[in-house]
mmCIF file of C-alpha atoms in Angstrom:
data_model
loop_
_atom_site.group_PDB
_atom_site.id
_atom_site.type_symbol
_atom_site.label_atom_id
_atom_site.label_comp_id
_atom_site.label_asym_id
_atom_site.label_seq_id
_atom_site.Cartn_x
_atom_site.Cartn_y
_atom_site.Cartn_z
ATOM 1 C CA MET A 1 91.945 86.319 99.649
ATOM 2 C CA GLY A 2 93.117 89.570 98.514
ATOM 3 C CA PHE A 3 92.803 92.865 98.095
ATOM 4 C CA SER A 4 92.355 96.177 95.979
ATOM 5 C CA ALA A 5 92.571 99.519 96.144
ATOM 6 C CA ALA A 6 90.473 102.524 95.576
ATOM 7 C CA PHE A 7 91.940 105.806 94.667
ATOM 8 C CA CYS A 8 89.260 108.787 94.150
ATOM 9 C CA LEU A 9 89.835 112.099 92.284
ATOM 10 C CA MET A 10 87.595 114.561 93.963
ATOM 11 C CA ALA A 11 87.313 118.004 94.632
ATOM 12 C CA GLN A 12 86.836 119.613 98.164
ATOM 13 C CA SER A 13 89.176 121.154 100.425
ATOM 14 C CA CYS A 14 91.235 120.408 103.241
ATOM 15 C CA SER A 15 95.005 121.804 104.786
ATOM 16 C CA HIS A 16 96.682 118.709 106.384
ATOM 17 C CA ALA A 17 97.378 115.724 104.707
ATOM 18 C CA PRO A 18 99.305 112.397 106.308
ATOM 19 C CA ALA A 19 102.621 111.213 104.654
ATOM 20 C CA GLU A 20 101.535 108.154 104.212
ATOM 21 C CA TRP A 21 98.442 105.927 103.986
ATOM 22 C CA LYS A 22 98.875 101.648 105.092
ATOM 23 C CA MET A 23 96.806 99.198 104.370
ATOM 24 C CA GLU A 24 96.945 95.540 105.213
ATOM 25 C CA SER A 25 94.948 92.369 103.567
ATOM 26 C CA PRO A 26 92.602 90.426 105.544
ATOM 27 C CA ASP A 27 95.127 88.090 106.321
ATOM 28 C CA GLY A 28 97.538 90.531 107.491
ATOM 29 C CA LYS A 29 100.587 89.050 105.030
ATOM 30 C CA LEU A 30 100.456 91.691 102.663
ATOM 31 C CA ILE A 31 100.852 95.120 103.066
ATOM 32 C CA VAL A 32 100.000 98.032 100.356
ATOM 33 C CA THR A 33 101.377 101.780 101.243
ATOM 34 C CA VAL A 34 101.183 104.898 99.303
ATOM 35 C CA SER A 35 103.524 107.709 100.084
ATOM 36 C CA ALA A 36 103.230 111.509 99.383
ATOM 37 C CA HIS A 37 105.802 113.936 98.690
ATOM 38 C CA ASN A 38 107.274 117.372 97.872
ATOM 39 C CA ASN A 39 109.637 116.427 94.774
ATOM 40 C CA ASP A 40 111.490 120.605 93.373
ATOM 41 C CA LYS A 41 107.599 121.724 95.217
ATOM 42 C CA LYS A 42 106.004 119.596 92.876
ATOM 43 C CA PRO A 43 103.490 116.827 95.694
ATOM 44 C CA SER A 44 104.031 113.332 93.899
ATOM 45 C CA LEU A 45 102.764 110.158 94.916
ATOM 46 C CA ASP A 46 103.974 106.449 95.183
ATOM 47 C CA TYR A 47 103.031 102.809 96.601
ATOM 48 C CA MET A 48 105.189 99.703 97.164
ATOM 49 C CA VAL A 49 103.831 96.139 98.130
ATOM 50 C CA THR A 50 105.352 94.278 100.988
ATOM 51 C CA CYS A 51 104.197 90.164 101.835
ATOM 52 C CA ARG A 52 104.622 89.618 105.965
ATOM 53 C CA ASN A 53 106.663 85.956 105.807
ATOM 54 C CA GLY A 54 106.682 84.930 109.465
ATOM 55 C CA ASP A 55 108.868 87.342 111.116
ATOM 56 C CA ARG A 56 110.863 88.885 107.890
ATOM 57 C CA GLN A 57 108.683 91.758 106.185
ATOM 58 C CA ASP A 58 109.795 90.902 102.444
ATOM 59 C CA THR A 59 108.957 93.816 99.834
ATOM 60 C CA LEU A 60 107.743 92.818 96.679
ATOM 61 C CA ILE A 61 107.388 96.711 94.768
ATOM 62 C CA TYR A 62 109.951 99.108 95.427
ATOM 63 C CA HIS A 63 108.053 102.549 95.445
ATOM 64 C CA SER A 64 106.919 103.168 92.231
ATOM 65 C CA PRO A 65 104.919 106.500 91.253
ATOM 66 C CA LEU A 66 101.716 106.259 91.428
ATOM 67 C CA GLY A 67 99.597 108.550 88.727
ATOM 68 C CA LEU A 68 98.167 108.582 85.062
ATOM 69 C CA ASP A 69 98.954 111.557 82.009
ATOM 70 C CA ARG A 70 97.062 112.264 80.133
ATOM 71 C CA ASN A 71 97.440 114.837 76.861
ATOM 72 C CA ASP A 72 95.700 117.659 78.590
ATOM 73 C CA GLN A 73 96.138 117.351 82.252
ATOM 74 C CA SER A 74 98.399 115.527 84.313
ATOM 75 C CA PHE A 75 97.341 113.325 87.670
ATOM 76 C CA SER A 76 100.733 112.520 88.571
ATOM 77 C CA THR A 77 102.055 115.438 90.171
ATOM 78 C CA GLY A 78 100.672 118.729 91.616
ATOM 79 C CA MET A 79 97.915 116.336 93.507
ATOM 80 C CA LYS A 80 96.369 117.455 96.330
ATOM 81 C CA PHE A 81 95.150 115.417 99.670
ATOM 82 C CA THR A 82 91.349 116.558 99.953
ATOM 83 C CA GLY A 83 89.716 114.357 102.466
ATOM 84 C CA SER A 84 89.773 111.985 104.918
ATOM 85 C CA ALA A 85 90.715 108.433 103.532
ATOM 86 C CA GLU A 86 88.082 105.561 104.230
ATOM 87 C CA LEU A 87 88.928 101.850 104.258
ATOM 88 C CA GLN A 88 85.586 99.128 103.750
ATOM 89 C CA LYS A 89 85.900 95.676 104.065
ATOM 90 C CA VAL A 90 84.759 94.125 100.678
ATOM 91 C CA ALA A 91 83.124 90.189 99.792
ATOM 92 C CA ASP A 92 82.290 88.664 96.837
ATOM 93 C CA ASP A 93 81.258 84.953 95.549
ATOM 94 C CA TYR A 94 81.385 83.631 92.337
ATOM 95 C CA THR A 95 81.582 80.897 90.179
ATOM 96 C CA LEU A 96 84.374 79.293 87.935
ATOM 97 C CA TYR A 97 83.173 77.798 84.798
ATOM 98 C CA THR A 98 86.433 75.634 85.181
ATOM 99 C CA GLY A 99 89.039 74.627 87.961
ATOM 100 C CA LYS A 100 88.830 72.476 90.522
ATOM 101 C CA GLN A 101 86.660 74.635 92.689
ATOM 102 C CA ARG A 102 83.245 76.580 90.979
ATOM 103 C CA LYS A 103 82.311 78.191 93.529
ATOM 104 C CA VAL A 104 85.275 81.076 95.483
ATOM 105 C CA HIS A 105 84.119 83.141 98.339
ATOM 106 C CA ALA A 106 86.985 86.791 98.293
ATOM 107 C CA GLU A 107 87.090 89.145 100.511
ATOM 108 C CA ALA A 108 89.453 92.192 100.234
ATOM 109 C CA ASN A 109 90.213 95.735 101.852
ATOM 110 C CA GLN A 110 89.305 98.282 100.188
ATOM 111 C CA MET A 111 90.634 102.587 100.369
ATOM 112 C CA THR A 112 89.887 105.201 99.369
ATOM 113 C CA ILE A 113 92.198 108.586 98.882
ATOM 114 C CA PRO A 114 89.970 111.617 97.867
ATOM 115 C CA LEU A 115 92.807 113.225 95.856
ATOM 116 C CA GLU A 116 92.331 116.483 93.602
ATOM 117 C CA ASN A 117 94.979 117.861 91.150
ATOM 118 C CA GLY A 118 96.041 121.057 92.797
ATOM 119 C CA GLU A 119 97.811 122.212 89.236
#
């Protein structure tokens, strides 16, 4: 079982944004957290991935910057939350050409966080 996170850039407006969004894998073991920060008056996003292991929670990926920088525009800072985050369950069936298991059924959770470049 796995999960995927999708981040959508949209152009709408909203005045209040949550400070973080959390999504768990279908089995509840993996947790992806996306956090919004206001560093030097420029909003930025980061993400963290943790794993539940019994009573423990281990960090797999520590707070890492989330964004994309292009020559003509930056999608790393100044991002603005523009709507409500949507969580969806997704499933996929596919066939592998090699390996012990040919038919695979995968389930995941997908979250879309609508953002726009505020700059």
